[in-house]
Amino acid sequence: QGRAYLQPVARVMKLYRHHVGSDAIAVKRTPDGLDVAASRSGDTVFLHVVNTRRTRSVKASFQIEGRSIQSGRAFEIADDPMIEVSYLNSAEVMRVVERPISNPAGWEFPAASVSAIELKLR
């Protein structure tokens, strides 16, 4: 029997479902090209970020008003936006890659990427 694979929208929703807080919080400022939603649980802030620029990465910094960031992790889906639907049955397409955020003041979102960001606060 063949293995079932999720379609692109379902893969993004699964990513966001696993990285979300219990309370929504406001996003005050974002760089052009990024669509961002934020939530929080305790001392962890979660960001759902879409780089809407198909061919360019976007640089950003993370700042939480009145708090400092202790550590962070990014969970990204960053494939070629023109990938053929026929390749979606491959485990290598639209897979989530985890990266540590070592510099909250200088992060880069790949072109046409979808990211879930977890920021641990002090």
PDB file of C-alpha atoms in Angstrom:
ATOM      1  CA  GLN A   1       0.000   0.000   0.000  1.00  0.00           C
ATOM      2  CA  GLY A   2       1.108   3.527  -0.734  1.00  0.00           C
ATOM      3  CA  ARG A   3       1.838   6.107   1.914  1.00  0.00           C
ATOM      4  CA  ALA A   4      -0.437   9.156   2.234  1.00  0.00           C
ATOM      5  CA  TYR A   5       1.187  12.583   2.080  1.00  0.00           C
ATOM      6  CA  LEU A   6      -0.304  15.886   3.170  1.00  0.00           C
ATOM      7  CA  GLN A   7      -0.995  18.592   0.602  1.00  0.00           C
ATOM      8  CA  PRO A   8       0.849  21.955   0.997  1.00  0.00           C
ATOM      9  CA  VAL A   9      -1.828  23.772   3.024  1.00  0.00           C
ATOM     10  CA  ALA A  10      -2.183  20.835   5.405  1.00  0.00           C
ATOM     11  CA  ARG A  11       1.595  20.729   5.920  1.00  0.00           C
ATOM     12  CA  VAL A  12       1.638  24.415   6.883  1.00  0.00           C
ATOM     13  CA  MET A  13      -1.333  24.015   9.226  1.00  0.00           C
ATOM     14  CA  LYS A  14       0.339  21.021  10.893  1.00  0.00           C
ATOM     15  CA  LEU A  15       3.503  23.080  11.432  1.00  0.00           C
ATOM     16  CA  TYR A  16       1.557  25.952  13.000  1.00  0.00           C
ATOM     17  CA  ARG A  17      -0.611  23.645  15.136  1.00  0.00           C
ATOM     18  CA  HIS A  18       2.493  22.271  16.884  1.00  0.00           C
ATOM     19  CA  HIS A  19       3.961  25.721  17.607  1.00  0.00           C
ATOM     20  CA  VAL A  20       1.251  27.947  19.043  1.00  0.00           C
ATOM     21  CA  GLY A  21       0.550  29.664  22.339  1.00  0.00           C
ATOM     22  CA  SER A  22      -2.671  29.894  24.312  1.00  0.00           C
ATOM     23  CA  ASP A  23      -3.023  33.705  24.120  1.00  0.00           C
ATOM     24  CA  ALA A  24      -2.843  35.907  21.020  1.00  0.00           C
ATOM     25  CA  ILE A  25      -0.542  38.928  21.234  1.00  0.00           C
ATOM     26  CA  ALA A  26      -0.189  41.976  19.009  1.00  0.00           C
ATOM     27  CA  VAL A  27       2.538  42.313  16.396  1.00  0.00           C
ATOM     28  CA  LYS A  28       3.486  45.990  16.254  1.00  0.00           C
ATOM     29  CA  ARG A  29       5.956  46.074  13.373  1.00  0.00           C
ATOM     30  CA  THR A  30       7.131  43.763  10.608  1.00  0.00           C
ATOM     31  CA  PRO A  31       9.469  44.179   7.648  1.00  0.00           C
ATOM     32  CA  ASP A  32       7.885  44.479   4.201  1.00  0.00           C
ATOM     33  CA  GLY A  33       7.243  41.046   2.770  1.00  0.00           C
ATOM     34  CA  LEU A  34       6.529  39.271   6.053  1.00  0.00           C
ATOM     35  CA  ASP A  35       3.080  38.293   7.292  1.00  0.00           C
ATOM     36  CA  VAL A  36       3.276  37.590  11.045  1.00  0.00           C
ATOM     37  CA  ALA A  37       0.873  36.374  13.733  1.00  0.00           C
ATOM     38  CA  ALA A  38       1.941  35.962  17.376  1.00  0.00           C
ATOM     39  CA  SER A  39       0.819  34.095  20.470  1.00  0.00           C
ATOM     40  CA  ARG A  40       2.215  33.336  23.896  1.00  0.00           C
ATOM     41  CA  SER A  41       2.157  30.688  26.610  1.00  0.00           C
ATOM     42  CA  GLY A  42       4.024  31.573  29.796  1.00  0.00           C
ATOM     43  CA  ASP A  43       7.555  32.657  28.909  1.00  0.00           C
ATOM     44  CA  THR A  44       7.408  31.421  25.312  1.00  0.00           C
ATOM     45  CA  VAL A  45       6.349  33.570  22.348  1.00  0.00           C
ATOM     46  CA  PHE A  46       5.313  31.857  19.126  1.00  0.00           C
ATOM     47  CA  LEU A  47       5.407  33.551  15.731  1.00  0.00           C
ATOM     48  CA  HIS A  48       3.820  32.251  12.550  1.00  0.00           C
ATOM     49  CA  VAL A  49       5.693  33.909   9.687  1.00  0.00           C
ATOM     50  CA  VAL A  50       5.173  33.804   5.933  1.00  0.00           C
ATOM     51  CA  ASN A  51       7.703  35.423   3.607  1.00  0.00           C
ATOM     52  CA  THR A  52       5.405  36.523   0.786  1.00  0.00           C
ATOM     53  CA  ARG A  53       8.328  37.401  -1.478  1.00  0.00           C
ATOM     54  CA  ARG A  54       8.706  34.574  -3.928  1.00  0.00           C
ATOM     55  CA  THR A  55      12.314  35.289  -4.923  1.00  0.00           C
ATOM     56  CA  ARG A  56      13.886  37.254  -2.047  1.00  0.00           C
ATOM     57  CA  SER A  57      14.757  36.536   1.546  1.00  0.00           C
ATOM     58  CA  VAL A  58      13.731  39.080   4.199  1.00  0.00           C
ATOM     59  CA  LYS A  59      15.874  40.119   7.167  1.00  0.00           C
ATOM     60  CA  ALA A  60      14.234  40.729  10.527  1.00  0.00           C
ATOM     61  CA  SER A  61      14.971  41.098  14.214  1.00  0.00           C
ATOM     62  CA  PHE A  62      12.933  39.804  17.133  1.00  0.00           C
ATOM     63  CA  GLN A  63      12.053  42.196  19.954  1.00  0.00           C
ATOM     64  CA  ILE A  64       9.578  41.585  22.756  1.00  0.00           C
ATOM     65  CA  GLU A  65       8.510  44.765  24.518  1.00  0.00           C
ATOM     66  CA  GLY A  66       9.743  44.836  28.119  1.00  0.00           C
ATOM     67  CA  ARG A  67      11.476  41.436  27.897  1.00  0.00           C
ATOM     68  CA  SER A  68      14.711  39.947  26.649  1.00  0.00           C
ATOM     69  CA  ILE A  69      15.048  36.803  24.556  1.00  0.00           C
ATOM     70  CA  GLN A  70      16.940  33.929  26.136  1.00  0.00           C
ATOM     71  CA  SER A  71      16.887  31.537  23.176  1.00  0.00           C
ATOM     72  CA  GLY A  72      14.954  30.683  20.075  1.00  0.00           C
ATOM     73  CA  ARG A  73      14.246  28.043  17.451  1.00  0.00           C
ATOM     74  CA  ALA A  74      12.889  28.291  13.944  1.00  0.00           C
ATOM     75  CA  PHE A  75      10.934  25.542  12.203  1.00  0.00           C
ATOM     76  CA  GLU A  76      10.931  26.289   8.468  1.00  0.00           C
ATOM     77  CA  ILE A  77       9.449  25.052   5.247  1.00  0.00           C
ATOM     78  CA  ALA A  78      11.477  26.691   2.489  1.00  0.00           C
ATOM     79  CA  ASP A  79      11.086  24.960  -0.868  1.00  0.00           C
ATOM     80  CA  ASP A  80      11.063  26.383  -4.367  1.00  0.00           C
ATOM     81  CA  PRO A  81       7.563  27.887  -4.732  1.00  0.00           C
ATOM     82  CA  MET A  82       7.314  26.504  -8.256  1.00  0.00           C
ATOM     83  CA  ILE A  83       7.819  22.893  -7.156  1.00  0.00           C
ATOM     84  CA  GLU A  84       5.564  20.627  -9.132  1.00  0.00           C
ATOM     85  CA  VAL A  85       2.623  19.140  -7.298  1.00  0.00           C
ATOM     86  CA  SER A  86       3.649  15.709  -8.581  1.00  0.00           C
ATOM     87  CA  TYR A  87       6.721  15.865  -6.333  1.00  0.00           C
ATOM     88  CA  LEU A  88       4.688  16.423  -3.156  1.00  0.00           C
ATOM     89  CA  ASN A  89       4.683  12.691  -2.472  1.00  0.00           C
ATOM     90  CA  SER A  90       8.375  12.875  -1.696  1.00  0.00           C
ATOM     91  CA  ALA A  91       9.514  13.074   1.930  1.00  0.00           C
ATOM     92  CA  GLU A  92      12.119  15.627   0.789  1.00  0.00           C
ATOM     93  CA  VAL A  93       9.583  18.196  -0.435  1.00  0.00           C
ATOM     94  CA  MET A  94       8.074  20.686   2.016  1.00  0.00           C
ATOM     95  CA  ARG A  95       9.810  19.152   4.985  1.00  0.00           C
ATOM     96  CA  VAL A  96      10.265  21.104   8.192  1.00  0.00           C
ATOM     97  CA  VAL A  97      13.840  22.052   9.056  1.00  0.00           C
ATOM     98  CA  GLU A  98      14.687  23.148  12.601  1.00  0.00           C
ATOM     99  CA  ARG A  99      17.334  25.862  13.090  1.00  0.00           C
ATOM    100  CA  PRO A 100      18.522  27.504  16.310  1.00  0.00           C
ATOM    101  CA  ILE A 101      18.179  31.280  16.496  1.00  0.00           C
ATOM    102  CA  SER A 102      21.579  32.368  17.747  1.00  0.00           C
ATOM    103  CA  ASN A 103      21.142  36.078  16.936  1.00  0.00           C
ATOM    104  CA  PRO A 104      17.609  37.444  17.516  1.00  0.00           C
ATOM    105  CA  ALA A 105      18.746  40.814  16.125  1.00  0.00           C
ATOM    106  CA  GLY A 106      19.697  39.392  12.714  1.00  0.00           C
ATOM    107  CA  TRP A 107      17.458  36.651  11.349  1.00  0.00           C
ATOM    108  CA  GLU A 108      16.767  35.920   7.691  1.00  0.00           C
ATOM    109  CA  PHE A 109      13.596  34.315   6.369  1.00  0.00           C
ATOM    110  CA  PRO A 110      14.234  32.450   3.083  1.00  0.00           C
ATOM    111  CA  ALA A 111      12.264  33.438  -0.018  1.00  0.00           C
ATOM    112  CA  ALA A 112       8.707  32.037  -0.133  1.00  0.00           C
ATOM    113  CA  SER A 113       9.160  30.362   3.249  1.00  0.00           C
ATOM    114  CA  VAL A 114       6.754  29.492   6.034  1.00  0.00           C
ATOM    115  CA  SER A 115       8.168  29.503   9.572  1.00  0.00           C
ATOM    116  CA  ALA A 116       7.110  28.815  13.128  1.00  0.00           C
ATOM    117  CA  ILE A 117       9.348  30.654  15.589  1.00  0.00           C
ATOM    118  CA  GLU A 118       9.623  29.852  19.306  1.00  0.00           C
ATOM    119  CA  LEU A 119      11.263  32.488  21.504  1.00  0.00           C
ATOM    120  CA  LYS A 120      12.027  31.711  25.161  1.00  0.00           C
ATOM    121  CA  LEU A 121      11.982  34.846  27.303  1.00  0.00           C
ATOM    122  CA  ARG A 122      14.028  35.670  30.394  1.00  0.00           C
TER     123      ARG A 122
END
